[in-house]
Amino acid sequence: HAQLHIGLRSSPAFAIRVRATQLHSHTLQMDVPPAVLPGTPKDFKIAAPQLIEVAKKLFAEGLGEKDASGLSDDFRFEFPVVSLDKAKYLEAIRGFNLKKAFPNMQPHPYDWRVDPYEPNRVWFTIRNTATHTGPLNFFGTTYKPTQKTVYGAPECMSFLFNAEGKCTTYTGGYVMDRRVGNTQGLGALFGILAAIGGPVLKPGSLTFMRLALIAGLKGVFHTLTFGLFKGEASKAKAV
């Protein structure tokens, strides 16, 4: 029996099976690189410390609200339920009246860092705070000041840049821990509205689906940003 066992182990078929097992094990142990955004440059000439300073300046100056020179021509605004090109983004942000409802709003940005896999992307975190001291227009309804304070959950944000240091993409609104704050686990405008007692627009909920349906008929951005932009105030009624 021992001789038969030795003979089988020395056969070509056995050697092939062993080699196949070794190759499979090696494949499983190989590092699989993480996914990156298509078009991400392998080499980016702007050093990380400098790029972070560019990002901080862009954020502090209002992300194009008054000066859009820091945004590229192909700039994109990419939030969970809103996607805009540069023209529509600037039209929206320059007609924004959220500061009237929350004049003391502060994002408290921190933890600025360059992505090790996407050297042209700067990530940072915000935790919004604000007090509802002014009228807030939402879908034809004006929410009178509630004096409630918004304590936002930490949200992950990022800027992507081109070789000229212009911002090509602004992402955000992604909650990092839904247990934090009083925005019921929601980010961006959804969270702010939830914190002051407005409808909780969780994706997949009946309210969210209803607004999404209306959005398809009346304009996605205007609807999903609660009518907080120009033109809505004139239609508002007090509650």
Coordinates of C-alpha atoms in Angstrom, one line a residue:
H1 CA 0.0 0.0 0.0
A2 CA 2.8 2.4 0.8
Q3 CA 4.4 1.8 -2.6
L4 CA 1.0 2.5 -4.3
H5 CA 0.6 5.7 -2.3
I6 CA 4.1 6.9 -3.3
G7 CA 3.4 6.0 -6.9
L8 CA 0.2 8.1 -6.9
R9 CA 1.9 11.1 -5.4
S10 CA 4.6 11.0 -8.1
S11 CA 2.2 10.7 -11.0
P12 CA 1.8 13.6 -13.5
A13 CA -1.9 14.0 -12.6
F14 CA -1.1 14.5 -8.9
A15 CA 1.6 17.0 -9.8
I16 CA -0.9 19.0 -11.9
R17 CA -3.5 19.1 -9.1
V18 CA -0.9 20.3 -6.6
R19 CA 0.2 23.0 -9.0
A20 CA -3.3 24.1 -9.6
T21 CA -3.9 24.3 -5.8
Q22 CA -0.8 26.4 -5.4
L23 CA -1.8 28.8 -8.1
H24 CA -5.3 29.2 -6.7
S25 CA -3.9 30.0 -3.3
H26 CA -1.5 32.5 -4.7
T27 CA -4.3 34.2 -6.6
L28 CA -6.4 34.5 -3.4
Q29 CA -3.4 36.1 -1.6
M30 CA -2.8 38.7 -4.3
D31 CA -3.7 42.3 -3.5
V32 CA -6.7 43.6 -5.5
P33 CA -6.4 47.3 -6.0
P34 CA -9.4 49.4 -4.9
A35 CA -11.7 51.1 -7.4
V36 CA -11.1 54.7 -8.3
L37 CA -13.1 57.2 -10.3
P38 CA -12.5 56.7 -14.0
G39 CA -9.9 59.2 -15.3
T40 CA -8.1 59.5 -12.0
P41 CA -4.5 60.5 -12.7
K42 CA -1.7 58.2 -11.5
D43 CA 0.6 61.2 -11.0
F44 CA -0.8 64.5 -9.8
K45 CA 1.7 67.4 -9.7
I46 CA -0.1 69.5 -7.0
A47 CA 1.3 68.3 -3.6
A48 CA -1.1 67.2 -1.0
P49 CA -0.5 70.1 1.5
Q50 CA -1.0 72.6 -1.3
L51 CA -4.1 70.9 -2.6
I52 CA -5.7 70.9 0.9
E53 CA -5.1 74.6 1.1
V54 CA -6.8 75.1 -2.2
A55 CA -9.8 73.0 -1.0
K56 CA -10.1 74.9 2.3
K57 CA -10.0 78.3 0.4
L58 CA -12.7 77.1 -2.0
F59 CA -15.0 75.9 0.8
A60 CA -14.4 79.1 2.9
E61 CA -15.3 81.3 -0.1
G62 CA -18.7 79.7 -0.7
L63 CA -18.0 77.1 -3.4
G64 CA -18.6 79.5 -6.3
E65 CA -21.5 81.5 -4.7
K66 CA -19.8 84.8 -5.5
D67 CA -16.7 83.8 -7.5
A68 CA -16.8 80.7 -9.7
S69 CA -13.2 81.0 -10.9
G70 CA -12.2 78.1 -8.8
L71 CA -14.6 75.7 -10.6
S72 CA -13.7 74.0 -13.9
D73 CA -15.9 74.3 -17.0
D74 CA -16.9 70.7 -16.6
F75 CA -17.7 71.0 -12.9
R76 CA -20.2 68.6 -11.4
F77 CA -22.2 68.8 -8.1
E78 CA -22.8 65.2 -7.0
F79 CA -24.9 64.6 -3.9
P80 CA -26.9 61.5 -3.0
V81 CA -30.1 62.5 -4.9
V82 CA -29.0 65.6 -6.8
S83 CA -26.6 65.8 -9.8
L84 CA -25.9 69.2 -11.5
D85 CA -23.6 70.7 -14.1
K86 CA -21.9 73.9 -13.4
A87 CA -24.5 76.3 -14.8
K88 CA -27.4 74.7 -12.9
Y89 CA -25.3 74.5 -9.7
L90 CA -24.4 78.2 -9.9
E91 CA -28.0 79.2 -10.6
A92 CA -29.1 77.2 -7.6
I93 CA -26.5 78.2 -5.1
R94 CA -26.8 81.9 -6.0
G95 CA -30.5 81.8 -5.4
F96 CA -30.2 80.0 -2.1
N97 CA -32.1 81.4 0.9
L98 CA -31.2 78.9 3.6
K99 CA -29.2 81.5 5.4
K100 CA -32.4 83.5 6.0
A101 CA -33.8 80.6 7.9
F102 CA -30.5 79.7 9.7
P103 CA -28.4 82.8 9.9
N104 CA -25.9 81.2 12.3
M105 CA -25.4 78.0 10.3
Q106 CA -21.9 76.6 10.6
P107 CA -20.5 73.5 8.9
H108 CA -17.4 73.0 11.2
P109 CA -15.2 71.4 8.6
Y110 CA -12.3 69.3 9.8
D111 CA -10.1 66.3 9.0
W112 CA -8.9 67.5 5.6
R113 CA -6.9 64.9 3.8
V114 CA -5.9 63.8 0.3
D115 CA -7.1 60.4 -0.9
P116 CA -4.1 58.0 -1.2
Y117 CA -5.7 56.3 -4.2
E118 CA -7.0 59.4 -5.9
P119 CA -4.3 62.1 -5.5
N120 CA -6.5 64.8 -7.0
R121 CA -9.3 64.3 -4.4
V122 CA -9.5 66.1 -1.0
W123 CA -11.8 64.6 1.6
F124 CA -13.1 66.4 4.7
T125 CA -15.9 66.0 7.3
I126 CA -18.5 68.5 8.4
R127 CA -20.9 68.6 11.4
N128 CA -23.6 71.2 10.7
T129 CA -25.1 73.3 13.5
A130 CA -27.8 75.9 13.1
T131 CA -30.7 77.6 14.8
H132 CA -34.0 78.0 13.0
T133 CA -34.7 81.7 13.6
G134 CA -36.1 82.7 10.2
P135 CA -38.9 81.5 7.8
L136 CA -38.1 78.3 5.8
N137 CA -39.9 77.8 2.5
F138 CA -40.7 74.2 1.6
F139 CA -42.9 73.0 -1.2
G140 CA -45.4 75.9 -1.0
T141 CA -45.3 76.0 2.8
T142 CA -43.4 78.4 5.0
Y143 CA -42.2 76.9 8.3
K144 CA -42.2 79.7 10.9
P145 CA -39.1 80.0 13.1
T146 CA -39.1 77.1 15.6
Q147 CA -36.0 78.2 17.5
K148 CA -34.9 74.6 17.3
T149 CA -31.2 73.9 16.9
V150 CA -29.9 71.6 14.2
Y151 CA -27.1 69.2 15.3
G152 CA -26.0 67.5 12.1
A153 CA -24.5 64.0 11.9
P154 CA -20.9 63.9 10.6
E155 CA -21.0 64.0 6.8
C156 CA -18.3 63.0 4.3
M157 CA -17.5 65.6 1.6
S158 CA -14.9 65.8 -1.1
F159 CA -13.5 68.0 -3.9
L160 CA -11.9 66.6 -7.1
F161 CA -9.4 68.8 -8.9
N162 CA -7.8 69.0 -12.3
A163 CA -4.1 69.7 -13.1
E164 CA -4.8 73.5 -13.1
G165 CA -6.1 73.3 -9.5
K166 CA -9.7 73.9 -10.6
C167 CA -12.5 71.9 -8.8
T168 CA -14.1 69.4 -11.2
T169 CA -16.5 67.7 -8.7
Y170 CA -18.1 68.5 -5.3
T171 CA -19.6 65.5 -3.5
G172 CA -21.2 65.4 -0.1
G173 CA -24.3 64.7 2.0
Y174 CA -23.1 61.2 3.0
V175 CA -23.8 60.5 6.7
M176 CA -20.9 58.7 8.4
D177 CA -22.8 57.8 11.6
R178 CA -26.5 58.2 11.6
R179 CA -26.7 57.9 15.4
V180 CA -25.1 61.3 15.9
G181 CA -27.1 64.5 16.2
N182 CA -30.8 65.1 15.7
T183 CA -31.2 64.9 12.0
Q184 CA -32.6 61.3 12.1
G185 CA -29.7 59.9 10.3
L186 CA -30.0 62.2 7.3
G187 CA -27.5 64.6 5.7
A188 CA -27.6 67.8 3.8
L189 CA -31.0 69.6 3.5
F190 CA -32.9 66.4 4.3
G191 CA -31.3 66.3 7.8
I192 CA -31.9 70.0 8.4
L193 CA -35.5 69.7 7.6
A194 CA -35.9 66.6 9.9
A195 CA -34.2 68.4 12.8
I196 CA -36.8 71.2 12.8
G197 CA -39.8 68.9 12.6
G198 CA -40.4 68.9 8.9
P199 CA -41.1 65.7 6.9
V200 CA -38.4 63.0 7.2
L201 CA -37.4 62.3 3.6
K202 CA -35.7 59.0 3.9
P203 CA -35.0 57.3 0.5
G204 CA -37.5 54.6 -0.1
S205 CA -40.1 56.1 2.2
L206 CA -43.6 57.0 0.9
T207 CA -42.9 60.7 1.4
F208 CA -39.7 60.5 -0.5
M209 CA -41.2 58.5 -3.3
R210 CA -44.1 61.0 -3.6
L211 CA -41.6 63.9 -3.9
A212 CA -39.5 61.9 -6.4
L213 CA -42.6 61.4 -8.5
I214 CA -43.4 65.1 -8.4
A215 CA -39.8 65.8 -9.2
G216 CA -40.1 63.9 -12.4
L217 CA -42.9 66.2 -13.5
K218 CA -41.7 69.5 -12.1
G219 CA -37.9 69.3 -12.1
V220 CA -35.7 67.1 -10.0
F221 CA -33.5 69.6 -8.4
H222 CA -36.2 72.2 -7.4
T223 CA -38.3 69.4 -5.8
L224 CA -35.6 67.5 -4.0
T225 CA -34.0 70.6 -2.6
F226 CA -37.4 71.6 -1.0
G227 CA -38.0 74.6 -3.1
L228 CA -35.4 76.6 -1.1
F229 CA -34.4 78.5 -4.3
K230 CA -35.8 81.4 -6.2
G231 CA -39.4 81.4 -7.1
E232 CA -40.7 79.3 -4.3
A233 CA -41.2 82.0 -1.7
S234 CA -43.9 83.8 -3.7
K235 CA -46.0 80.6 -3.6
A236 CA -45.5 79.9 0.1
K237 CA -48.3 80.0 2.7
A238 CA -47.6 80.2 6.4
V239 CA -48.2 77.3 8.8

